[in-house]
Coordinates of C-alpha atoms in Angstrom, one line a residue:
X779 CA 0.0 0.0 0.0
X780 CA 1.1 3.4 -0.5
X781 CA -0.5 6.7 1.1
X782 CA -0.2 10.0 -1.1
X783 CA -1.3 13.3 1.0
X784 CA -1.8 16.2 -1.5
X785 CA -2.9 19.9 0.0
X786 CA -4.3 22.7 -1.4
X787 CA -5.1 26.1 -1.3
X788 CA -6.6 28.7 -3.8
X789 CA -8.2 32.0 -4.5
X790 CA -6.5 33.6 -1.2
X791 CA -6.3 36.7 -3.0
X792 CA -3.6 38.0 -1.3
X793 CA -5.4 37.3 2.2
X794 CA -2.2 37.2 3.8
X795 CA -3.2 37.7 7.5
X796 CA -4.2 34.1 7.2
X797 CA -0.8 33.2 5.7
X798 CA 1.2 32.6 8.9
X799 CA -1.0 29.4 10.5
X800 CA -1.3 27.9 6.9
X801 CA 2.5 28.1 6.0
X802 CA 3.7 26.9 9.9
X803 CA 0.5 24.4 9.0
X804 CA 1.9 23.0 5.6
X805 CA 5.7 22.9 6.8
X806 CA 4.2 20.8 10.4
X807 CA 2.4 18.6 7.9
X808 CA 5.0 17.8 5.4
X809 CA 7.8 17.3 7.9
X810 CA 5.4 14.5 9.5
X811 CA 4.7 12.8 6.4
X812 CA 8.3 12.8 5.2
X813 CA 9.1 11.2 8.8
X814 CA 6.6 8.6 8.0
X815 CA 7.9 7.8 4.2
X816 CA 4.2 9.0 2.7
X817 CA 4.3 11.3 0.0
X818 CA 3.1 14.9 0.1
X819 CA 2.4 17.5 -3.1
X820 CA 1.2 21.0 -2.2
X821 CA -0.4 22.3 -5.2
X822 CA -1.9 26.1 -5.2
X823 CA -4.9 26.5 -7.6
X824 CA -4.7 30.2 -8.8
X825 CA -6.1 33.4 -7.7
X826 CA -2.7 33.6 -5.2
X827 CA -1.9 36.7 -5.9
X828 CA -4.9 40.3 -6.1
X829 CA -3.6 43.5 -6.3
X830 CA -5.7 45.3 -3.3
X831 CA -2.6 44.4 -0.9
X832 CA -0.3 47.0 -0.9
X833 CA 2.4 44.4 -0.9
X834 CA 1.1 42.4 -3.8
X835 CA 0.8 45.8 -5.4
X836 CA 4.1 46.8 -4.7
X837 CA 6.0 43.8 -5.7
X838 CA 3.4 43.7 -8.8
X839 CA 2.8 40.0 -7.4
X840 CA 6.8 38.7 -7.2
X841 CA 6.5 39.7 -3.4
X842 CA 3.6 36.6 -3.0
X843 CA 6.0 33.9 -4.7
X844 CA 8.9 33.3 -1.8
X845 CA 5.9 32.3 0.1
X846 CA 4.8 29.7 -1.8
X847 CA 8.6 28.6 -2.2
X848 CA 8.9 28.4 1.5
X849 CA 6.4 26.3 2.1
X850 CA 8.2 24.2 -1.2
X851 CA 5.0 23.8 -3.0
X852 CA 4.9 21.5 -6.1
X853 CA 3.1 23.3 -8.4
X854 CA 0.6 26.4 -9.5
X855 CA -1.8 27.3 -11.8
X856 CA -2.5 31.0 -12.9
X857 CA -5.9 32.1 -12.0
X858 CA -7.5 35.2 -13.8
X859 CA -6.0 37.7 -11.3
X860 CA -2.1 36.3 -12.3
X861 CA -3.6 35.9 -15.8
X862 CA -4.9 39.6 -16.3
X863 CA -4.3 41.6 -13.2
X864 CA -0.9 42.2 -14.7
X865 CA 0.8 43.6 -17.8
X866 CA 2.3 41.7 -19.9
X867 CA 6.1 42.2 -18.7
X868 CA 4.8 41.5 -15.1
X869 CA 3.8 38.1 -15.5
X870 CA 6.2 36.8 -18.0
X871 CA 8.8 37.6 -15.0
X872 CA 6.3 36.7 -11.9
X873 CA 7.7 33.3 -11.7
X874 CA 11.5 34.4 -12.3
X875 CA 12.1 33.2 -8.4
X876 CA 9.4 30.3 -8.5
X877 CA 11.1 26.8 -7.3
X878 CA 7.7 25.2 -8.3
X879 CA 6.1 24.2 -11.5
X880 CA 3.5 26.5 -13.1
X881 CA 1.0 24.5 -15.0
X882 CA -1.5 25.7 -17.4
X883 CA -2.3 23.9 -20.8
X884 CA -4.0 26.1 -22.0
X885 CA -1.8 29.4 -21.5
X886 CA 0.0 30.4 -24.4
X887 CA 2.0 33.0 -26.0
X888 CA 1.2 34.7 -29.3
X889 CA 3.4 32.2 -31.5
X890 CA 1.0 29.0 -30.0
X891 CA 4.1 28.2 -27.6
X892 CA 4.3 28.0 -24.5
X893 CA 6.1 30.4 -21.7
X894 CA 9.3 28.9 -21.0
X895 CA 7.8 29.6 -17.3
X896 CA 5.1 27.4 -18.3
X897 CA 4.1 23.9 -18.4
X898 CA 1.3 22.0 -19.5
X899 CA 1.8 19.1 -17.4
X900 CA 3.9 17.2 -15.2
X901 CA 4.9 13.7 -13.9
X902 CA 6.1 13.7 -10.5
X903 CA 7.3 10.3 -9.0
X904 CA 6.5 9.1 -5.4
X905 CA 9.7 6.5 -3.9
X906 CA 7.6 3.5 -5.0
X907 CA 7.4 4.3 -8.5
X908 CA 4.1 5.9 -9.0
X909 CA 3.7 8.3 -12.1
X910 CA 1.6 11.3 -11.2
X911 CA 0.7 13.2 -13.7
X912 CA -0.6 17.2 -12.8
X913 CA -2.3 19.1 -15.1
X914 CA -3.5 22.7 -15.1
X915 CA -6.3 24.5 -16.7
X916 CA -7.5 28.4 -16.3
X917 CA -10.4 30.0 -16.8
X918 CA -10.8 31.3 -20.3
X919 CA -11.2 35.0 -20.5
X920 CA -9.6 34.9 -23.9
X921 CA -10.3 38.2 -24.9
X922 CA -8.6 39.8 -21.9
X923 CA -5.4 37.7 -22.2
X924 CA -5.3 38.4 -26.4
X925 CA -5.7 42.2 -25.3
X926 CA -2.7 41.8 -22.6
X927 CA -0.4 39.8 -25.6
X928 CA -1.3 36.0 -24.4
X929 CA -3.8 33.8 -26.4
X930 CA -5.7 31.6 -24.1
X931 CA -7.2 28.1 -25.7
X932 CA -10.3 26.7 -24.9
X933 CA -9.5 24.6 -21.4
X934 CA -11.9 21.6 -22.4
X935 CA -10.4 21.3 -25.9
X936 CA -6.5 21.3 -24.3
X937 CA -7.7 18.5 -21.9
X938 CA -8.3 16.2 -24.0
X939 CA -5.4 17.3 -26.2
X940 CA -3.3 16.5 -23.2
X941 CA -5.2 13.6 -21.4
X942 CA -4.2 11.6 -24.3
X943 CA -0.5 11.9 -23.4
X944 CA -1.2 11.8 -19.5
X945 CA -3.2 8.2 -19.9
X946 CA 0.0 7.2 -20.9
X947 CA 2.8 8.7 -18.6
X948 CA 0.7 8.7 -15.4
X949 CA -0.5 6.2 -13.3
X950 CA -2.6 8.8 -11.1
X951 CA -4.0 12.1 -12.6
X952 CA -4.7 15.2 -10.9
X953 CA -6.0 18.2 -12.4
X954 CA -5.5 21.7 -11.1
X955 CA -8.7 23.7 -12.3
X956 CA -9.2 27.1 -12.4
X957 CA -12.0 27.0 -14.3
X958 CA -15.1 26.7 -11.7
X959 CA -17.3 23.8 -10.0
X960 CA -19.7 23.7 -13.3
X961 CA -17.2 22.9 -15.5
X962 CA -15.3 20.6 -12.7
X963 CA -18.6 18.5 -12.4
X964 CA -18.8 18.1 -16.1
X965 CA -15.0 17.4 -17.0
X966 CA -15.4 14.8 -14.0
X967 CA -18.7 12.9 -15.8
X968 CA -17.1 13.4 -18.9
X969 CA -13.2 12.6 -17.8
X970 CA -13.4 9.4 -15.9
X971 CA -9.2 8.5 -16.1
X972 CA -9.0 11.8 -14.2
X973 CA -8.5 10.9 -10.3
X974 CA -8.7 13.8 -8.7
X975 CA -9.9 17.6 -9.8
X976 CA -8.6 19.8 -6.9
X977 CA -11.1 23.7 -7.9
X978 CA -11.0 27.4 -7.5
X979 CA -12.4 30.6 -9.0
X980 CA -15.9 30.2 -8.3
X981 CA -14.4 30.1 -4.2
X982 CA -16.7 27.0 -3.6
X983 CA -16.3 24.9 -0.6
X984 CA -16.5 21.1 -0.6
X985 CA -15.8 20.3 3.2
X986 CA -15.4 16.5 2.4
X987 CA -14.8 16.7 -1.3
X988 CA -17.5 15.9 -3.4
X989 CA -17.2 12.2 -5.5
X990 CA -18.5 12.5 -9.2
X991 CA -18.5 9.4 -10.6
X992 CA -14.9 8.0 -10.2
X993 CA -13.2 11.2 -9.5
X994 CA -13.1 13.2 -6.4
X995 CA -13.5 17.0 -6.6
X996 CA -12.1 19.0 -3.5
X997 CA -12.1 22.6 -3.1
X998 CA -11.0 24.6 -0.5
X999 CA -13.5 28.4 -0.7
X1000 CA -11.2 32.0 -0.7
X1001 CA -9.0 33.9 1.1
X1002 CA -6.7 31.2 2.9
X1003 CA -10.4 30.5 5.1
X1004 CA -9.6 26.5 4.8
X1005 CA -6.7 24.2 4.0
X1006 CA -7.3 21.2 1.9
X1007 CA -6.1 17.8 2.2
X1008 CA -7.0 15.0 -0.1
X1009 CA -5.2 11.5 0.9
X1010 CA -4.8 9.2 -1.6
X1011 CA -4.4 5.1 -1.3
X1012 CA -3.0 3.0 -3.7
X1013 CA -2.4 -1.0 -4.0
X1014 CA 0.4 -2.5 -5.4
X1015 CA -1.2 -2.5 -8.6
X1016 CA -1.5 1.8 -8.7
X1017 CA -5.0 0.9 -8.2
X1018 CA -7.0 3.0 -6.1
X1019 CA -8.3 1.6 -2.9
X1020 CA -9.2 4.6 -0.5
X1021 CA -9.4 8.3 -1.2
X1022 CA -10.8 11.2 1.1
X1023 CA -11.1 14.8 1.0
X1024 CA -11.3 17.2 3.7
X1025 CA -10.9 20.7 4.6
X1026 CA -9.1 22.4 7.7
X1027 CA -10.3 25.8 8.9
X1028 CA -7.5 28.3 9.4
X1029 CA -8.9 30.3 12.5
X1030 CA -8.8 26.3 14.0
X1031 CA -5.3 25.5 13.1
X1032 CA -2.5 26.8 16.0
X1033 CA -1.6 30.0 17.0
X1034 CA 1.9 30.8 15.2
X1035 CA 4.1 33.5 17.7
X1036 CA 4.1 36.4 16.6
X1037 CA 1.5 36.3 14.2
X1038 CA 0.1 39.6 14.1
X1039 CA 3.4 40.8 13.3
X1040 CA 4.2 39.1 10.3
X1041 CA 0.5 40.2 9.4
X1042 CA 1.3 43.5 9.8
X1043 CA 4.5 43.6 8.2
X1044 CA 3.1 42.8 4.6
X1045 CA 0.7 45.5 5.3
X1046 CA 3.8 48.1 6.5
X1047 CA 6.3 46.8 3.6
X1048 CA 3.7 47.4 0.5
X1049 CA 2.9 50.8 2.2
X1050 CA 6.5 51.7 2.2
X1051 CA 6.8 50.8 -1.3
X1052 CA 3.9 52.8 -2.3
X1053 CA 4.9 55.8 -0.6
X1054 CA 4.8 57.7 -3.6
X1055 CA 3.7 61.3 -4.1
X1056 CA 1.5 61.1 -6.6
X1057 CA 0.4 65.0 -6.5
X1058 CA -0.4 67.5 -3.4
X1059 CA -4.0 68.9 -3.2
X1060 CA -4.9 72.1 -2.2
X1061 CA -8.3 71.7 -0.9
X1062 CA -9.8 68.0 0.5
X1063 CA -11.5 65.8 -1.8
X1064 CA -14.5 64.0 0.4
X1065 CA -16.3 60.9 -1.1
X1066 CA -19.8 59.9 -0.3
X1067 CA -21.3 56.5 -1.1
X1068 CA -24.9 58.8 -1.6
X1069 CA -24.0 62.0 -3.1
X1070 CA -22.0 63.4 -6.3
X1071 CA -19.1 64.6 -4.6
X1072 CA -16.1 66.5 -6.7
X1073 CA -13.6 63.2 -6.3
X1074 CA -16.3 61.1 -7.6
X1075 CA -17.2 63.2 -10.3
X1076 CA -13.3 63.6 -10.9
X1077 CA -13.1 59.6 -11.3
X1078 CA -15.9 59.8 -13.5
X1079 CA -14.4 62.3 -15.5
X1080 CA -11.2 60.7 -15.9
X1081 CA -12.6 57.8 -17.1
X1082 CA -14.2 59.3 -20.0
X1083 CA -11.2 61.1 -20.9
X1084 CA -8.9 57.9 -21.3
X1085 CA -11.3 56.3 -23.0
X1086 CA -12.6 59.2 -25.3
X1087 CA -16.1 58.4 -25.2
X1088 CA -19.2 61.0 -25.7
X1089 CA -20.1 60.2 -22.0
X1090 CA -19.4 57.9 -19.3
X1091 CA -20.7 56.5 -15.9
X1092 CA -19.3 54.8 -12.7
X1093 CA -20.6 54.2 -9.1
X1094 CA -20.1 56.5 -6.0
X1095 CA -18.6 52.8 -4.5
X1096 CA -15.4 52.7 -6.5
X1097 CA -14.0 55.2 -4.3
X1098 CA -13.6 54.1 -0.6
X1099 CA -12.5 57.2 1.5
X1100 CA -11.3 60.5 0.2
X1101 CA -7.9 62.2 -0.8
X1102 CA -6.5 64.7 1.1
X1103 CA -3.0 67.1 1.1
X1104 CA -0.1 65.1 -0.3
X1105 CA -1.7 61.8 -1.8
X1106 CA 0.8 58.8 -2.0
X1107 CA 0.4 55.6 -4.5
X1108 CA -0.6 53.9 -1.5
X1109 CA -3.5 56.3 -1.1
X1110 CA -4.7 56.0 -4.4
X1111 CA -4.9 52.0 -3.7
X1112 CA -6.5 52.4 -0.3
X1113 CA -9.5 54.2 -1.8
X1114 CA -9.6 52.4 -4.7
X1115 CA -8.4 48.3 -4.6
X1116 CA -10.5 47.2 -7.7
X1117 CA -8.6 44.8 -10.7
X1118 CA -11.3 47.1 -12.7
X1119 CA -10.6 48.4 -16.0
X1120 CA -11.6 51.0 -18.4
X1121 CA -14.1 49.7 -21.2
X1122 CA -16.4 51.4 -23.5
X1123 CA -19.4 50.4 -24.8
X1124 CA -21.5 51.8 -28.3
X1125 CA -25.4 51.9 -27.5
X1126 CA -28.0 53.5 -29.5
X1127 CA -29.7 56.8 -27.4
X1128 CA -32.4 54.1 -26.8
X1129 CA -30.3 52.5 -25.3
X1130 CA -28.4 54.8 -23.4
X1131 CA -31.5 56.1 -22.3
X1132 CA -32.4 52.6 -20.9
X1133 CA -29.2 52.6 -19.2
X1134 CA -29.4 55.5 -17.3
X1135 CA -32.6 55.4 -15.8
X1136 CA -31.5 51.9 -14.3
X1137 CA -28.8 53.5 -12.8
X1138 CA -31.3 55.8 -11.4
X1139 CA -33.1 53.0 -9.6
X1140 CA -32.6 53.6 -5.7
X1141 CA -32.4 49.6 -5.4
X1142 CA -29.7 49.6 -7.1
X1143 CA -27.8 52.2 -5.5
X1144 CA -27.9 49.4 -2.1
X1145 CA -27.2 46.2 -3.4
X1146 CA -24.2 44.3 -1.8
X1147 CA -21.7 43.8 -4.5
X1148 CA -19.7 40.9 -4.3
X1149 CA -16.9 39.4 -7.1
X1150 CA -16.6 41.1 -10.7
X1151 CA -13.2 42.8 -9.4
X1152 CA -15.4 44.8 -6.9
X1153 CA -13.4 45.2 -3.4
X1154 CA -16.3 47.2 -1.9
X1155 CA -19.3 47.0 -0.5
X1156 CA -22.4 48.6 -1.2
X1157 CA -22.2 49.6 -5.2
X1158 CA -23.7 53.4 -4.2
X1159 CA -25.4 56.1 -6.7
X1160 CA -24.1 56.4 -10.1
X1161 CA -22.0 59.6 -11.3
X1162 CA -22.2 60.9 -14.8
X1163 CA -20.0 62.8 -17.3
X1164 CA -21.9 64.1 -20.3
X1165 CA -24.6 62.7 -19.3
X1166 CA -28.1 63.9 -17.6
X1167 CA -31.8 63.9 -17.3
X1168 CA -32.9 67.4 -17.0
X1169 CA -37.0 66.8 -16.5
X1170 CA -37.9 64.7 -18.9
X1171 CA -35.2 65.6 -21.5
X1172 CA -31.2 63.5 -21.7
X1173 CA -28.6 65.3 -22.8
X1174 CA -25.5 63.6 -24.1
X1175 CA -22.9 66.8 -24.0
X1176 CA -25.2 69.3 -23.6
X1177 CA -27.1 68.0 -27.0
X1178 CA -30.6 66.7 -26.8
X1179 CA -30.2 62.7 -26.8
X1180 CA -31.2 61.4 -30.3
X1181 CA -33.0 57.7 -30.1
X1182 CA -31.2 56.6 -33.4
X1183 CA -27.9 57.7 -32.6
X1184 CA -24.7 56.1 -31.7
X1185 CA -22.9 57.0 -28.8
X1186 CA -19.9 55.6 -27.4
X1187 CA -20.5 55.1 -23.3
X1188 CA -17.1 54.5 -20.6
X1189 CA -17.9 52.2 -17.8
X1190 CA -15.9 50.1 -15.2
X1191 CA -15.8 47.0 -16.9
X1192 CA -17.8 45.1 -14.4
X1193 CA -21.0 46.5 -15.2
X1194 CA -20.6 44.3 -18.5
X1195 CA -19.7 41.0 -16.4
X1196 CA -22.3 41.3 -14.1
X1197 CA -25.8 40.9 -14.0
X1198 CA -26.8 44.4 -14.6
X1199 CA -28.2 46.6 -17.7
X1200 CA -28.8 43.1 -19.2
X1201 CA -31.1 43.8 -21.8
X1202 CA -29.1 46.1 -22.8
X1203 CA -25.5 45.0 -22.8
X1204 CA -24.9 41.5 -23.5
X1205 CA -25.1 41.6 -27.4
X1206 CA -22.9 44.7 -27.6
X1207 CA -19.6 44.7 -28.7
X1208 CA -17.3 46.0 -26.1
X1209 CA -13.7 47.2 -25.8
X1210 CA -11.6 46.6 -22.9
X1211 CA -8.4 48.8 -21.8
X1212 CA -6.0 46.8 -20.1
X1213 CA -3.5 46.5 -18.5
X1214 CA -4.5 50.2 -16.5
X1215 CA -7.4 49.9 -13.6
X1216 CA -9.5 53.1 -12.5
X1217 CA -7.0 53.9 -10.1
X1218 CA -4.3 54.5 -12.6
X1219 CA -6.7 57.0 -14.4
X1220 CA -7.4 58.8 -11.3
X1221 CA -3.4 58.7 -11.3
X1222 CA -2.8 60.0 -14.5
X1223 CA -6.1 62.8 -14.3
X1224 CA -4.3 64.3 -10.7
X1225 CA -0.9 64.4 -12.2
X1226 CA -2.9 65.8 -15.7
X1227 CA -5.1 68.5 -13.5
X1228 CA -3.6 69.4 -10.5

């Protein structure tokens, strides 16, 4: 018999005030296994890395990777916020220190080869001779990675592609899946030779794995929350007897000493790094979740600017405090954390004029916002450039709207991910800005204006 222990993490978004009990948790548990001769594989399923942490920001991600190396994982996948959270330059060099594999089949660059940071599979070997072959998939936001200079397959397609090989190499398969527990279900009906699916991105928790047909799914939420363990065993054969899946809650695992420290010295290094002067202001700029105030209206502003568009709209919840005499990098992070880019859409004045008086809708203006890049709360009133209802009458630049034209509208790009405007937006064509969030136009607009 032969006992494999694999553990896993994903989509801890850069929660690192639950980093200290899961590395001192990880290095506990693989020292004990090695003791005992079993095998261990720590695999981390994407989503590691989110730019709201001042450190993360700071360090454009590299800052996250020496603590994967320390607690010597085996091998990544990219999620969406490695995959298009960065420029192009910062991720081709995020894994320049990694002393673990990065698998994703289906993450290529623009000459259909892969990174040389990359691979789409591996075969590890235990001490008793089993093959055990990893694969990695991510989620496939295609246009977003062609926009940043990466093409990005379909992940369903490369599976199989790959599978074919894997059949052949491995006696054990694991996939890595940053792809969501939909498609996990159906690659696992579909899939039987793979063993083991270990998920992320849609930050669902299986607290004893979930069994689907022959393959068992485990998944371990967000934020560093839980730890998962799947354990693994195997006859002589490389024929699976036993397998389990369970999850360990980080607030439950042991104190580590001096814990709050560590915590806190992430927080104090990305600040120091960020301590930037972006610009000095003369006079405060408040925020208000409920009112037009001049920062939000500045945001709004810049926004339409960048993007050139006859008018544009965001939400008073972008901005989470105010600015305020000399503001820093760090500031400008601090009031505004979103992975949230620049897009424009073209609507008719129909259209726009459906738009807009959704926006309008009180409702709205409360609702709980929760994913979509959104690090905020409540999504708050909307804020308009170019754009208003003076009685009955819209004005698009001070012109009376016209029903059958075309006019080009700036949003935060969530508002075409999410549920909202939808029977307006999801035919449209859009056009994304990347690699620059919100909070690089509201750099570039104080360092244009002030």
């Amino acid at each position: 018999m032969e006992t494999i222990h694999i553990y896993h993490t994903n989509d801890v978004h850069s929660h690192l005030e639950n980093w200290p009990r899961i590395q001192q948790y990880l290095r506990e548990k693989k020292e004990l296994h090695l003791q005992t001769e079993e095998e261990v594989f720590l695999f981390d399923i994407g989503d590691f890395i989110d730019r709201w942490h001042p450190y993360t920001e700071a360090t454009k991600g590299k800052g996250n990777i020496p603590l994967l190396n320390e607690c010597q994982y085996t091998a990544v996948t990219i999620g969406n916020n490695e995959g298009v959270n960065l420029p192009y330059e910062d991720l081709n060099h995020l894994y320049d220190e990694a002393q673990f594999d990065v698998l994703a089949a289906n993450f290529y660059k623009k000459n259909e080869k892969y990174p040389d940071w990359v691979k789409p599979y591996k075969i590890y070997h235990t001490k008793k001779g089993t093959r055990v072959g990893v694969i990695g998939l991510t989620v496939q936001f295609a246009h977003l990675y062609d926009l940043l200079g990466w093409e990005l397959t379909e992940p369903i397609s490369e599976l199989k592609k790959w599978l074919h090989v894997l059949k052949e190499e491995a006696d054990f398969i694991i996939l890595l899946s940053h792809l969501g527990i939909h498609d996990d279900e159906r690659i696992a009906l579909v899939f039987p030779e793979i063993d083991v699916i270990l998920g992320a991105h849609t930050h669902h928790i299986l607290e004893q794995g979930k069994q689907v047909g022959s393959t068992l799914l485990g998944a371990a939420g967000k934020y560093g929350y839980f730890v998962g363990h799947v354990t693994v065993i195997l006859d002589e054969k490389k024929t699976i007897v036993n397998q389990n899946a369970l999850l360990y809650a980080t607030k439950e695992l042991p104190i580590v000493q001096n814990e709050q420290e560590q915590v806190v010295a992430f927080l104090n290094k990305g600040k120091e790094l960020l301590n930037q002067k972006v610009t000095t202001l003369t006079k405060p700029m408040p925020n208000n979740l409920f009112q037009e105030t001049e920062l939000s209206l500045f945001l709004c502003k810049a926004l339409r600017e960048w993007c050139n568009a006859d008018c544009a709209i965001i939400n008073a919840g972008l901005l989470l405090g105010p600015l305020a005499g000399d503001v820093t990098e760090y500031d400008l992070l601090t009031i505004c954390p979103h992975p949230i880019n620049p897009c424009i859409i073209e609507l008719t004045g129909k259209e726009l004029q459906e738009v807009l008086l959704e926006t309008m809708d009180e409702s709205l203006h409360h609702k709980h916002i929760k994913g979509l890049g959104f690090r905020g709360t409540l999504l708050g009133i909307f804020v308009y450039d170019r754009l208003s209802l003076q009685g009955n009458t819209i004005y698009v630049n001070g012109k009376e709207l016209n029903h059958e034209q075309t006019y080009t509208l700036a949003l935060p790009d969530m508002f075409t991910f999410g549920h909202f405007f939808k029977e307006v937006l999801p035919s449209k064509q859009k056009k994304y800005f990347l690699p620059e969030f919100l909070r690089d136009l509201l750099k570039w607009k104080l360092q244009l204006d002030i």
